[in-house]
mmCIF file of C-alpha atoms and ligand atoms in Angstrom:
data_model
loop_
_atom_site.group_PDB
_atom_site.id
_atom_site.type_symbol
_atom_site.label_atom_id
_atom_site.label_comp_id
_atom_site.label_asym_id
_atom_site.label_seq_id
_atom_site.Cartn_x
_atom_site.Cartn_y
_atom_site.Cartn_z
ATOM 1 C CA UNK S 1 15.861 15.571 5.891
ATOM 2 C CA UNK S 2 16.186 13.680 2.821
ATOM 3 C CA UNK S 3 19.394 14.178 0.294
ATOM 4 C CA UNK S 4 18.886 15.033 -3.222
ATOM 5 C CA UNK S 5 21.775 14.637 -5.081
ATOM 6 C CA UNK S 6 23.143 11.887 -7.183
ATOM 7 C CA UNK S 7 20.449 10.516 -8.873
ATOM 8 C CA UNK S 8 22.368 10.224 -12.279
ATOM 9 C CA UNK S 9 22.090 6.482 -13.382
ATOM 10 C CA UNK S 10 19.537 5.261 -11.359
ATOM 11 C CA UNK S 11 17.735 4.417 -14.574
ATOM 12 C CA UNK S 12 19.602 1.241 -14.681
ATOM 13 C CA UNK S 13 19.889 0.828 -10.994
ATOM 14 C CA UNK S 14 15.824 0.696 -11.402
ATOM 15 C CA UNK S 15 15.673 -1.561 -14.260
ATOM 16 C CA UNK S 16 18.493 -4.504 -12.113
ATOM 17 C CA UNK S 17 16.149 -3.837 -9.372
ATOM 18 C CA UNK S 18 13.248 -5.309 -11.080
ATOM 19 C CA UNK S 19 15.316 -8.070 -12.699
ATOM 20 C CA UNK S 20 16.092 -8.916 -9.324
ATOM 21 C CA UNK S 21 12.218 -8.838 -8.335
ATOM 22 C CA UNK S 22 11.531 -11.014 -11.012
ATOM 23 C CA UNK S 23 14.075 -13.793 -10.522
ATOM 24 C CA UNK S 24 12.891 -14.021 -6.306
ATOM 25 C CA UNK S 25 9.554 -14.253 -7.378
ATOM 26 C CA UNK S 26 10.206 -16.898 -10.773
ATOM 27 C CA UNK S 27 12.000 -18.995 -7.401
ATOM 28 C CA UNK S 28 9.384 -18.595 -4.977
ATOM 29 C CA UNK S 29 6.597 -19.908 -7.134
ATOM 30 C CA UNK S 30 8.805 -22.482 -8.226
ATOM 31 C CA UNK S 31 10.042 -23.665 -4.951
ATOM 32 C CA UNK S 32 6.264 -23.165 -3.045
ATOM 33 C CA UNK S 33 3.372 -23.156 -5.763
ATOM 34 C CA UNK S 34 0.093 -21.491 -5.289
ATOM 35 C CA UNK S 35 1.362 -20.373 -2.312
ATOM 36 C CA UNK S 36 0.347 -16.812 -1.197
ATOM 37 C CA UNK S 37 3.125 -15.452 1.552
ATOM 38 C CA UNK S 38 2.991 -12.477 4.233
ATOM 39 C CA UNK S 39 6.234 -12.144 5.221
ATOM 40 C CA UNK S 40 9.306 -13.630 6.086
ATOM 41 C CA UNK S 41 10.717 -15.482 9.060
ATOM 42 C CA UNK S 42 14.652 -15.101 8.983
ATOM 43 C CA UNK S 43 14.586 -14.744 5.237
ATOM 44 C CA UNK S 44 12.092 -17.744 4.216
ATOM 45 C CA UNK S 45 8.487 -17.097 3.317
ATOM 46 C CA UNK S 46 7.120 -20.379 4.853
ATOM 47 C CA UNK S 47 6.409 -20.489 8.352
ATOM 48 C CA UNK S 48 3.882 -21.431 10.472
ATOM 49 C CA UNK S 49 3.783 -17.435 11.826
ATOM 50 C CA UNK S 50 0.026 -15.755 12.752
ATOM 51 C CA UNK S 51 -1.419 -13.657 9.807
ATOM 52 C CA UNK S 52 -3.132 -11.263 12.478
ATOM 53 C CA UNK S 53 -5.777 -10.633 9.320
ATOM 54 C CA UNK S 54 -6.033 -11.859 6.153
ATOM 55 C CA UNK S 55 -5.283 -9.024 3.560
ATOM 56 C CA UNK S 56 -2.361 -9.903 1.914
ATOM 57 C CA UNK S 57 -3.039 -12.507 -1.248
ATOM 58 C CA UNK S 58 -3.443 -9.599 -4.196
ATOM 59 C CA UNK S 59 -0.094 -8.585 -3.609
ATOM 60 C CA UNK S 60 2.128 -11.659 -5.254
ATOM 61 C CA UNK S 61 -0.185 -11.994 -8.043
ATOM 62 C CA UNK S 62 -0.021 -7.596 -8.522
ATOM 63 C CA UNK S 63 3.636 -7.882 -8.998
ATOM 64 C CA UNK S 64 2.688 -10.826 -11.915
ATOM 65 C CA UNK S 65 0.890 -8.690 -13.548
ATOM 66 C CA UNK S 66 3.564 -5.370 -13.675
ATOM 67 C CA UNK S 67 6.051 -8.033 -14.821
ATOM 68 C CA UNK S 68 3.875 -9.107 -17.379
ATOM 69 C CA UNK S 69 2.722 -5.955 -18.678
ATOM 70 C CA UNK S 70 6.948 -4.549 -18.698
ATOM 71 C CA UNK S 71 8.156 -7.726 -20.611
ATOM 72 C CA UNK S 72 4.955 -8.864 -22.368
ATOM 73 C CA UNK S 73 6.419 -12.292 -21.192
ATOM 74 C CA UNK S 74 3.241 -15.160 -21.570
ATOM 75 C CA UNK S 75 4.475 -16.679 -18.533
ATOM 76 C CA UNK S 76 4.120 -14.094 -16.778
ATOM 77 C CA UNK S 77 0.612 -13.329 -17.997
ATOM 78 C CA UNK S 78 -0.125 -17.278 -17.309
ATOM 79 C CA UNK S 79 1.195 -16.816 -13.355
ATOM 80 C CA UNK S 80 -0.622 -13.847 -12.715
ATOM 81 C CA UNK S 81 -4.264 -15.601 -14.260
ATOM 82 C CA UNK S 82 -3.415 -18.460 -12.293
ATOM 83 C CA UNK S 83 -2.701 -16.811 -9.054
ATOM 84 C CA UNK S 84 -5.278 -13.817 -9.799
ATOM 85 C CA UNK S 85 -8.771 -16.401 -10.513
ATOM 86 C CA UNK S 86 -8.948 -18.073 -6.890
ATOM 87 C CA UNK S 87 -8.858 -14.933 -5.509
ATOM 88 C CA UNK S 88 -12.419 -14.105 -7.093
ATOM 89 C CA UNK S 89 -14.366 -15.357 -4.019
ATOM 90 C CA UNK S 90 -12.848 -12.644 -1.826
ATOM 91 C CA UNK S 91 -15.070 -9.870 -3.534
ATOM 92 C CA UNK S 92 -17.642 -10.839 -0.724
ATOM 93 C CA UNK S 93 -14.958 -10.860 1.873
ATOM 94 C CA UNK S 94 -16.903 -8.698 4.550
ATOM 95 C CA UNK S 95 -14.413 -9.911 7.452
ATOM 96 C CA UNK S 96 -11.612 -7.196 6.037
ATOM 97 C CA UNK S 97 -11.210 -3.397 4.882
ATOM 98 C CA UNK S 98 -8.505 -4.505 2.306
ATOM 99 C CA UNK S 99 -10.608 -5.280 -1.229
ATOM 100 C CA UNK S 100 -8.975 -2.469 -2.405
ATOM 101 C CA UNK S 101 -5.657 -4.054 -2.039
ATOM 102 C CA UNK S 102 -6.737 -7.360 -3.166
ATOM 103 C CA UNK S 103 -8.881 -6.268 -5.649
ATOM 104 C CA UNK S 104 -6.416 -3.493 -7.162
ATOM 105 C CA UNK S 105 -3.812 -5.495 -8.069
ATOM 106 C CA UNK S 106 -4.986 -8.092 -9.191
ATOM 107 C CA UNK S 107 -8.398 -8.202 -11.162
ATOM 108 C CA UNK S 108 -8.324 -4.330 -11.963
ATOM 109 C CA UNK S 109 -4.959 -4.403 -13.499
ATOM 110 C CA UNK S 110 -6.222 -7.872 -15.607
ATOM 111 C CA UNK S 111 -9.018 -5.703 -17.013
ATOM 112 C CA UNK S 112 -7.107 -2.804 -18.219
ATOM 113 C CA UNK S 113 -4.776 -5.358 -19.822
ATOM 114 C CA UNK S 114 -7.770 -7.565 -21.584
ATOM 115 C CA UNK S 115 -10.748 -5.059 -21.078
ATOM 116 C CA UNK S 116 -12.926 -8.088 -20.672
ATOM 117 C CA UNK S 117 -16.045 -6.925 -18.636
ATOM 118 C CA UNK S 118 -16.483 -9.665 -16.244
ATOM 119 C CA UNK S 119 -13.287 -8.735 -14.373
ATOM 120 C CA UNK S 120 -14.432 -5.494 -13.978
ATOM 121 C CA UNK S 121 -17.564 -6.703 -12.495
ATOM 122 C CA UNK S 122 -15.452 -8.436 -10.056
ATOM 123 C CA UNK S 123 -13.605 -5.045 -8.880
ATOM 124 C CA UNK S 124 -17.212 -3.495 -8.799
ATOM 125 C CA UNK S 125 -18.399 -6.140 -6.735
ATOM 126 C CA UNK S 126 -15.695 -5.825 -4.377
ATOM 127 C CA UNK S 127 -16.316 -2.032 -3.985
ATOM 128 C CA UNK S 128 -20.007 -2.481 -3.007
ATOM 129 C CA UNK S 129 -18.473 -5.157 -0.436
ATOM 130 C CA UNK S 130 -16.303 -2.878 0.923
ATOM 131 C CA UNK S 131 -19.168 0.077 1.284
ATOM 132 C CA UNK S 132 -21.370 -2.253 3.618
ATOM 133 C CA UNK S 133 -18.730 -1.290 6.224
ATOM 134 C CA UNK S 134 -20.096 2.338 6.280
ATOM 135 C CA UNK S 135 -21.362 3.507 10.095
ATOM 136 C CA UNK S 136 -23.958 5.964 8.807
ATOM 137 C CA UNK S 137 -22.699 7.272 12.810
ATOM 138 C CA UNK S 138 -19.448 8.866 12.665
ATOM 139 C CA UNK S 139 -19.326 8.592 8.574
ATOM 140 C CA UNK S 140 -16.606 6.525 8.055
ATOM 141 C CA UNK S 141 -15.464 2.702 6.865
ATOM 142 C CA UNK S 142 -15.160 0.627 10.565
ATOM 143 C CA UNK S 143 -11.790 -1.572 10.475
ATOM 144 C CA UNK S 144 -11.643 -5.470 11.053
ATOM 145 C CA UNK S 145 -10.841 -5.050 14.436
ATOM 146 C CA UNK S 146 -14.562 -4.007 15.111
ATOM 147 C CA UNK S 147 -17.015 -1.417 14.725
ATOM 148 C CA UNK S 148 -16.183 1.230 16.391
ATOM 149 C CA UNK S 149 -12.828 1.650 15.101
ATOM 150 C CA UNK S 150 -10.926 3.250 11.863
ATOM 151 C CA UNK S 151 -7.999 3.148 10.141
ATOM 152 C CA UNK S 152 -6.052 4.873 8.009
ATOM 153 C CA UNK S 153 -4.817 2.372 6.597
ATOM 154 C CA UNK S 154 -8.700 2.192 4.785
ATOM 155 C CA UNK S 155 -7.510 5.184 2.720
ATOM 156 C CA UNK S 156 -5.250 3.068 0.539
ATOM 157 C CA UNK S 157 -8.817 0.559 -0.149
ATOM 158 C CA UNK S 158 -11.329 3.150 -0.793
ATOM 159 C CA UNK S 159 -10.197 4.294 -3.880
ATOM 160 C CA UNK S 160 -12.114 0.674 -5.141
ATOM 161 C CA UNK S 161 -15.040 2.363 -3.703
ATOM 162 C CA UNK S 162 -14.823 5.504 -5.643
ATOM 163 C CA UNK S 163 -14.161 3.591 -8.418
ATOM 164 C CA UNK S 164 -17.235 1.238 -8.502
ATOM 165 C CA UNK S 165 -19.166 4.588 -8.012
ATOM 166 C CA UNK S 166 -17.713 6.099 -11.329
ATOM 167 C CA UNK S 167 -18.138 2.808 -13.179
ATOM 168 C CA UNK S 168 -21.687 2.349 -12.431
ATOM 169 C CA UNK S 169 -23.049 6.296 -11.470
ATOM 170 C CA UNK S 170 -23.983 4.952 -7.783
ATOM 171 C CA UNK S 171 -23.934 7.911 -5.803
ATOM 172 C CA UNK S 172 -24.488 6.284 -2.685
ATOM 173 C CA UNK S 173 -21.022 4.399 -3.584
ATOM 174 C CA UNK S 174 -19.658 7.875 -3.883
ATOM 175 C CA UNK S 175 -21.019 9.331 -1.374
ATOM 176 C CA UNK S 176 -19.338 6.520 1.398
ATOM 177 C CA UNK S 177 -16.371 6.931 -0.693
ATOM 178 C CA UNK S 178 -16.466 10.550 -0.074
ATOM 179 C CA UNK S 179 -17.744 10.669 3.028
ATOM 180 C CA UNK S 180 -15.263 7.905 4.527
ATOM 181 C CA UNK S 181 -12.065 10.031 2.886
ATOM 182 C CA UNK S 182 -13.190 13.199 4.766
ATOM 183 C CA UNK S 183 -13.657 11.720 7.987
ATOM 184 C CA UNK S 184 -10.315 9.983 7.438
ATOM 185 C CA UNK S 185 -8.960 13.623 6.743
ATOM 186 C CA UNK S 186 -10.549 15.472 10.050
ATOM 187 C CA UNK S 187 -9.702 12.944 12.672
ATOM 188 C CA UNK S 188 -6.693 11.368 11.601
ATOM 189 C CA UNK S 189 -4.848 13.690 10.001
ATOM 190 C CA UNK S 190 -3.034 16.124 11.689
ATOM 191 C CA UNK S 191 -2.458 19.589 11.280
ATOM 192 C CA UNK S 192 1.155 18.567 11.319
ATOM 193 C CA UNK S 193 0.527 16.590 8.323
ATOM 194 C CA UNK S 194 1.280 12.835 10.885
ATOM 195 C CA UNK S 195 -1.296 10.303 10.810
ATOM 196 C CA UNK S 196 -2.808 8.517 13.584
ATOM 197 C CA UNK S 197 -2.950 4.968 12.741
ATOM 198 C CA UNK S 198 -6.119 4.461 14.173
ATOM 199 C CA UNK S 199 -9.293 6.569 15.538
ATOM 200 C CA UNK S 200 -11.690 4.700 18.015
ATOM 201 C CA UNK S 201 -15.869 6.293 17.965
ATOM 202 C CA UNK S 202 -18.484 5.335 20.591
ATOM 203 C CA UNK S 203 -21.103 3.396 18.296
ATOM 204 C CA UNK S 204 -24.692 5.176 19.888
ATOM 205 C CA UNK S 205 -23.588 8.376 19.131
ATOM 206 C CA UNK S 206 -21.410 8.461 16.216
ATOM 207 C CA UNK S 207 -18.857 10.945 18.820
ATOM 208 C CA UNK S 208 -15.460 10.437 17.505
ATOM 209 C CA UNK S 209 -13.730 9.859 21.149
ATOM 210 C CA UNK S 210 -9.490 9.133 20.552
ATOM 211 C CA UNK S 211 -6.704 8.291 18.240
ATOM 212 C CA UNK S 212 -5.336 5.543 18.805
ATOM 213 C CA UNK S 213 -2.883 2.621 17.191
ATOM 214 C CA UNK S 214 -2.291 -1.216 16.755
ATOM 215 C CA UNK S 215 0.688 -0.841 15.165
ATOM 216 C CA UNK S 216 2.442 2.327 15.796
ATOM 217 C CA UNK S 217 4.427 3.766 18.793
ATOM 218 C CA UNK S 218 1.875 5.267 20.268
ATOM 219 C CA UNK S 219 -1.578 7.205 20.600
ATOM 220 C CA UNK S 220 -0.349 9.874 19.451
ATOM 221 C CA UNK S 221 2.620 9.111 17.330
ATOM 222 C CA UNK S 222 2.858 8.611 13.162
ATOM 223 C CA UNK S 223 3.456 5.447 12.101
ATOM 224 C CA UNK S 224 5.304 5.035 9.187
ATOM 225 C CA UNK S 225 3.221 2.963 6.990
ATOM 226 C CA UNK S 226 -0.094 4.822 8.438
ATOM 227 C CA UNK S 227 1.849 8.062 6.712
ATOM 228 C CA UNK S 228 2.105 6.489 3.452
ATOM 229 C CA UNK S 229 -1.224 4.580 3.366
ATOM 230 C CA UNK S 230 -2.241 8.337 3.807
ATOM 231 C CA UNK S 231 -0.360 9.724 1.245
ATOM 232 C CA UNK S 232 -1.125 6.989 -1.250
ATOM 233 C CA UNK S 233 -4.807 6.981 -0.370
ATOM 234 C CA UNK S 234 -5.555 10.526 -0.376
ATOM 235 C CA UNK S 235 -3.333 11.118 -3.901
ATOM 236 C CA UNK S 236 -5.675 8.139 -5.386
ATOM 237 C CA UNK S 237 -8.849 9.938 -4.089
ATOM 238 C CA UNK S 238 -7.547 13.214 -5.679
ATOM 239 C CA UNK S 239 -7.155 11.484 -9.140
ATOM 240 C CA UNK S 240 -10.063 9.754 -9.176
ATOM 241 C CA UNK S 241 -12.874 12.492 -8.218
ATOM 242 C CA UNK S 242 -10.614 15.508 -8.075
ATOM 243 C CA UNK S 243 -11.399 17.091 -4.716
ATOM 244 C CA UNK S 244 -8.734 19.932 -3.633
ATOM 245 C CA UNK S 245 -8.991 18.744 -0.559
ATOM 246 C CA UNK S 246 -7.493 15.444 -1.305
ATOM 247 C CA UNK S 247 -4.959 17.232 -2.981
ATOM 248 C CA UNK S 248 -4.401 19.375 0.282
ATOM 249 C CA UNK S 249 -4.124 16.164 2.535
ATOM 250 C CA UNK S 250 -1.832 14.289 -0.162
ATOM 251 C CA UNK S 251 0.570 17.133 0.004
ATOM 252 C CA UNK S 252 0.720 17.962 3.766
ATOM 253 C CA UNK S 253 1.316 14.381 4.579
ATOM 254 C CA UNK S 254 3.931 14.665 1.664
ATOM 255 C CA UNK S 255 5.445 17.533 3.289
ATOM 256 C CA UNK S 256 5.960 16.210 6.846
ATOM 257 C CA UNK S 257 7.212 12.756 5.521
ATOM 258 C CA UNK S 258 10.122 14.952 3.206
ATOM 259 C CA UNK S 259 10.605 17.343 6.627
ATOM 260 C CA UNK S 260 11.056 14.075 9.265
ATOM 261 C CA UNK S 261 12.753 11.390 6.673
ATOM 262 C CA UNK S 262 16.343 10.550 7.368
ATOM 263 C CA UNK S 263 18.806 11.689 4.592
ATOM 264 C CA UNK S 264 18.356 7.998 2.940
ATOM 265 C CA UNK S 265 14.569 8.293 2.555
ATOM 266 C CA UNK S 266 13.947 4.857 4.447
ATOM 267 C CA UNK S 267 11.309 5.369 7.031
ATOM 268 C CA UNK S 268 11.912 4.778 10.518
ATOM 269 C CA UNK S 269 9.137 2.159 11.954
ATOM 270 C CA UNK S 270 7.594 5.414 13.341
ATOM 271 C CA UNK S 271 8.439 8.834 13.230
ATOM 272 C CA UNK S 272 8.305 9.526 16.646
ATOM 273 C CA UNK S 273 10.060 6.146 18.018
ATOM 274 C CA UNK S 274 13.045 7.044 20.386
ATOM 275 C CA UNK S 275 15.917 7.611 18.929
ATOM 276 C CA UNK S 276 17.346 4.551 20.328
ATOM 277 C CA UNK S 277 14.565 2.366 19.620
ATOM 278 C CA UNK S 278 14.583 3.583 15.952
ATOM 279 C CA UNK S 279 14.066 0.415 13.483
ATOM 280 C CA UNK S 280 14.274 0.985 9.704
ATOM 281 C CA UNK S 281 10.799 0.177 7.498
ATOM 282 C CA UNK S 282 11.126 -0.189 4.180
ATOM 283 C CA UNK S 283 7.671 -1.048 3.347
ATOM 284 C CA UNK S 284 6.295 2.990 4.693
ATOM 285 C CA UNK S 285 9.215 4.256 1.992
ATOM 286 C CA UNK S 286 8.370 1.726 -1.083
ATOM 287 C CA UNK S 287 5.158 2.993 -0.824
ATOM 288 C CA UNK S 288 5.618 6.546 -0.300
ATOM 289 C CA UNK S 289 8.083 6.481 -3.548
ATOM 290 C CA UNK S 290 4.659 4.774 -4.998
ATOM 291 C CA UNK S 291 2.710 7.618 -3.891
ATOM 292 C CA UNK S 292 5.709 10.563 -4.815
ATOM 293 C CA UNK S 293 5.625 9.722 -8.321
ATOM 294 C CA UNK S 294 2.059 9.655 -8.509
ATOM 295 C CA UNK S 295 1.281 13.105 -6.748
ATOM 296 C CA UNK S 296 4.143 13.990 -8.546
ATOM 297 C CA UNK S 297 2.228 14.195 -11.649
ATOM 298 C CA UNK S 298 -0.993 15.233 -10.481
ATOM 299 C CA UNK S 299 -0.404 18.494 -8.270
ATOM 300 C CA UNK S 300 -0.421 21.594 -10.329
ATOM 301 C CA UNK S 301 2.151 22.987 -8.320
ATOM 302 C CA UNK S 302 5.094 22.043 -10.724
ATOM 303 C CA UNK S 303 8.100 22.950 -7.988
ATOM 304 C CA UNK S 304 6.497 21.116 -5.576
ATOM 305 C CA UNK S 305 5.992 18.188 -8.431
ATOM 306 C CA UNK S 306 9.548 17.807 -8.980
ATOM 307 C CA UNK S 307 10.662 18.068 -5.374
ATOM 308 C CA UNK S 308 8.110 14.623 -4.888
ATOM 309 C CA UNK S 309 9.517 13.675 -8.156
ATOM 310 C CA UNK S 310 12.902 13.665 -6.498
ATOM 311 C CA UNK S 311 12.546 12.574 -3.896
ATOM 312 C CA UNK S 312 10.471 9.422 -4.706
ATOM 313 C CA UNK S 313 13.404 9.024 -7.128
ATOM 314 C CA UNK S 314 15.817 9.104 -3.802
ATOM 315 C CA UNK S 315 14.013 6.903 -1.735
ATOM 316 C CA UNK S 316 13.796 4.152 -4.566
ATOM 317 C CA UNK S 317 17.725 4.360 -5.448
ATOM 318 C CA UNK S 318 18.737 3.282 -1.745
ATOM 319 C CA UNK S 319 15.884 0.708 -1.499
ATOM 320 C CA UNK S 320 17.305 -0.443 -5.004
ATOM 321 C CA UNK S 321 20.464 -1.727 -3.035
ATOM 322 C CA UNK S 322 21.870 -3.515 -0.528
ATOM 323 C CA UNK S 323 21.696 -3.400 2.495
ATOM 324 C CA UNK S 324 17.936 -2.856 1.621
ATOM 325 C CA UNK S 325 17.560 -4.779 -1.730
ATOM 326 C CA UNK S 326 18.249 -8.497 -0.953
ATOM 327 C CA UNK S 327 20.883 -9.158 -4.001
ATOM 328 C CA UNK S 328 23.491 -10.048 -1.909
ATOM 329 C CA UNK S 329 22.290 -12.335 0.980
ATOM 330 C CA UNK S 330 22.560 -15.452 -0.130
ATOM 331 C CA UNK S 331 19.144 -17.965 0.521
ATOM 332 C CA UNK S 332 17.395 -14.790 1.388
ATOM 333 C CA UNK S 333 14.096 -15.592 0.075
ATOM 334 C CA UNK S 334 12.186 -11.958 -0.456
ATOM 335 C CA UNK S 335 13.190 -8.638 -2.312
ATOM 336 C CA UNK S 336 13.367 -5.904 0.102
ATOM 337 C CA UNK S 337 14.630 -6.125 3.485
ATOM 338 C CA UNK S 338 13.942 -4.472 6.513
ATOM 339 C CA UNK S 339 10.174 -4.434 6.569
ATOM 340 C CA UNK S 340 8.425 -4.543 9.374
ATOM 341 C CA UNK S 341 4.589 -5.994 10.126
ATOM 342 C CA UNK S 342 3.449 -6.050 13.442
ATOM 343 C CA UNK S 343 6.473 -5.058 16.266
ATOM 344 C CA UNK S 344 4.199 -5.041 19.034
ATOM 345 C CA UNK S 345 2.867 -8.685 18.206
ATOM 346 C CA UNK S 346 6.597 -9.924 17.077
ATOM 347 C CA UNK S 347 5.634 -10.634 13.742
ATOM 348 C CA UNK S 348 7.616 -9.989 10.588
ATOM 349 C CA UNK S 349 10.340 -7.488 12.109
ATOM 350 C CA UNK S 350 13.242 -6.618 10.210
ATOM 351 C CA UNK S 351 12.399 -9.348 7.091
ATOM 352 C CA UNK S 352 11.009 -8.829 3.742
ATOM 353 C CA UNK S 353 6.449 -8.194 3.436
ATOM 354 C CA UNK S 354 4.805 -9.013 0.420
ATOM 355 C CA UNK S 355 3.113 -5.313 0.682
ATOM 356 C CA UNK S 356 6.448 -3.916 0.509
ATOM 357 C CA UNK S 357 7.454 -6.425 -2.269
ATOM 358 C CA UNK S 358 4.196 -5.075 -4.447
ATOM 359 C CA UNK S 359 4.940 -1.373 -4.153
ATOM 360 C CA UNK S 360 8.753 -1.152 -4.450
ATOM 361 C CA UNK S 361 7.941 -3.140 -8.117
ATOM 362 C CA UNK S 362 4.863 -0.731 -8.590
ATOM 363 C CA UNK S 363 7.103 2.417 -7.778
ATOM 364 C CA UNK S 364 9.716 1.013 -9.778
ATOM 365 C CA UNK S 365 7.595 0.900 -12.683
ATOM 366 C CA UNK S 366 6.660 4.500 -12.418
ATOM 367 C CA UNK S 367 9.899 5.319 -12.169
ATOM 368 C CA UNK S 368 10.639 3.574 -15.506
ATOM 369 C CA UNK S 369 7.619 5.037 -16.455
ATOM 370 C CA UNK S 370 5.395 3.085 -20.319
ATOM 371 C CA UNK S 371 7.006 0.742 -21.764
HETATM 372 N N1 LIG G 401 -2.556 -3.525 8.532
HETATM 373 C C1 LIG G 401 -1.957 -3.201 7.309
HETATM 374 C C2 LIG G 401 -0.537 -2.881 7.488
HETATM 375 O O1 LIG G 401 0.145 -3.602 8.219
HETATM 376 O O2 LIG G 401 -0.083 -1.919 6.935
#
């Protein structure tokens, strides 16, 4: 159960946090340019490591672009462009379920800084590219590992969906976006509030047959990160179309990460891991905090808004030092540590991913909140 006390300060704890995020990033695109990282090996982003999918490249450029809007720094602005433009092609990527995340961070946030209309054509594009994975069977967005399979993970990515439906009135964007969020919601969502990372459907007849996982524990276990794509995914559906019962889903996903979280707030790997098999995941708590502070704003229910206030607030003040923040190992080449990618493939465990890079700075500029 999480701790809420001592928050006092954290204010500047935040605000050295993001220095910090600034200066690892200023060194990594000095020391590798136009490089676009995953995760580390022992520290170092370069490595000849598998990807397992592609989904990552929005994320380095993302954190440009929150630097640059918090400092108003042109070299920042100039970075972010520069890594942001060969990124364009990727808006008829139809090998991934991740436009949202490439798309989101990069492109969308360059409009609402410039407003210039071809960039939101770009995030439009890539939400009509991202709809074409719609099984009309089962009524949901299929994952890259093949058709018959979801993830939840594909609630963080819809929300481009949605959007490109409220920027151009197509309602049969919205109704994929919708439909895809509510099948997300009935079979892999529990009534516990844990995720299942992943739900498997037999393609003739649209039956939804299992939960399953790639990443997690098990079956039948919550992963982490599944959690918090959930809670970040169904609190951006809620905000963008309103639907109480993205609201619903946001909050009892909320509720069982606040009930199961140890006293810290960082995320075990999965929540239902042996005890002595635990690993801490910082990634599942950056972006939770993300989400908190978010949902935090948006539920009417103003106890529950500061207790998700608070707690977001929590979770970023231990991230926001060692032995999570990477200040104090020398040559260690990321921000956070103690991520954790793939465990069951061996890749990126215990060492800093650019996901969890992108939302500890996005979180940490809620938490600051305008500039
Ligand atoms: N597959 C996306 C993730 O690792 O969270």
């Amino acid at each position: 159960m999480l701790e809420l006390t001592s928050l006092e300060g954290s204010r500047e704890v935040y605000g050295r946090a993001l220095d910090f995020a600034q200066q690892q990033v200023r060194a990594l695109v000095e020391r590798d340019p136009g490089f676009y990282p995953m995760y580390t090996e022992q520290g170092r982003w370069r490595h000849g490591k598998a990807a397992w999918t592609h989904w990552c490249d929005g994320f380095l450029p993302g954190m440009m672009w929150i630097f640059a809007k918090r400092t108003r720094d042109a070299e920042w602005s100039r970075l972010a462009e520069e890594y942001t433009t060969p990124l364009e092609h990727r808006k008829l990527d139809r090998n991934v379920h991740d436009l949202g995340f490439i798309f989101l961070s990069t492109h969308h946030r360059w409009y609402r800084l410039t407003g210039r209309e071809e960039l939101n054509d770009i995030v439009i594009q890539a939400g009509r590219t991202l709809a074409l994975r719609f099984k009309k069977k089962g009524e949901y967005l299929s994952s890259f590992m093949g058709p018959e399979s979801i993830f939840i993970d594909i609630m963080a990515n819809v929300g481009i969906i949605f959007y490109a439906a409220i920027q151009t009135g197509d309602r049969g964007l919205m109704d994929v976006a919708m439909k895809h969020s509510l099948t997300s919601r009935r079979v892999l969502v529990r009534g516990d509030g844990s995720s299942s990372h992943e739900g498997i459907y037999n393609l003739e007849t649209g039956e939804f047959l299992r939960q399953s996982t790639q990443q997690g524990w098990r079956s039948d276990s919550c992963w982490a990160r599944g959690l918090a794509w959930a809670i970040y995914g169904f609190t951006s559906a809620y905000k963008l179309v309103r639907d109480e019962r993205f609201l619903q889903t946001a909050e009892l996903c909320s509720d069982y990460f606040l009930e199961h979280v140890p006293a810290n707030g960082v995320t075990p790997m999965d929540f239902d891991a042996p005890v002595a098999e635990r690993r801490d995941e910082t990634s599942a708590a950056a972006i939770t905090a993300a989400a908190l502070l978010r949902l935090a704003k948006l539920t009417p229910d103003r106890a529950k808004g500061m207790l998700y206030d608070q707690a977001a607030r929590r979770v970023l003040l231990t991230l926001c030092q060692p032995p999570y923040l990477a200040s104090e190992t020398p040559d260690w080449e990321g921000i956070l540590k103690e991520g954790i990618y793939h465990l069951n493939l061996n890749l990126g465990v215990a060492e800093s991913v650019m996901w969890g890079e992108y939302f500890f700075v996005e979180a940490l500029d809620r938490a600051l909140g305008p500039v």
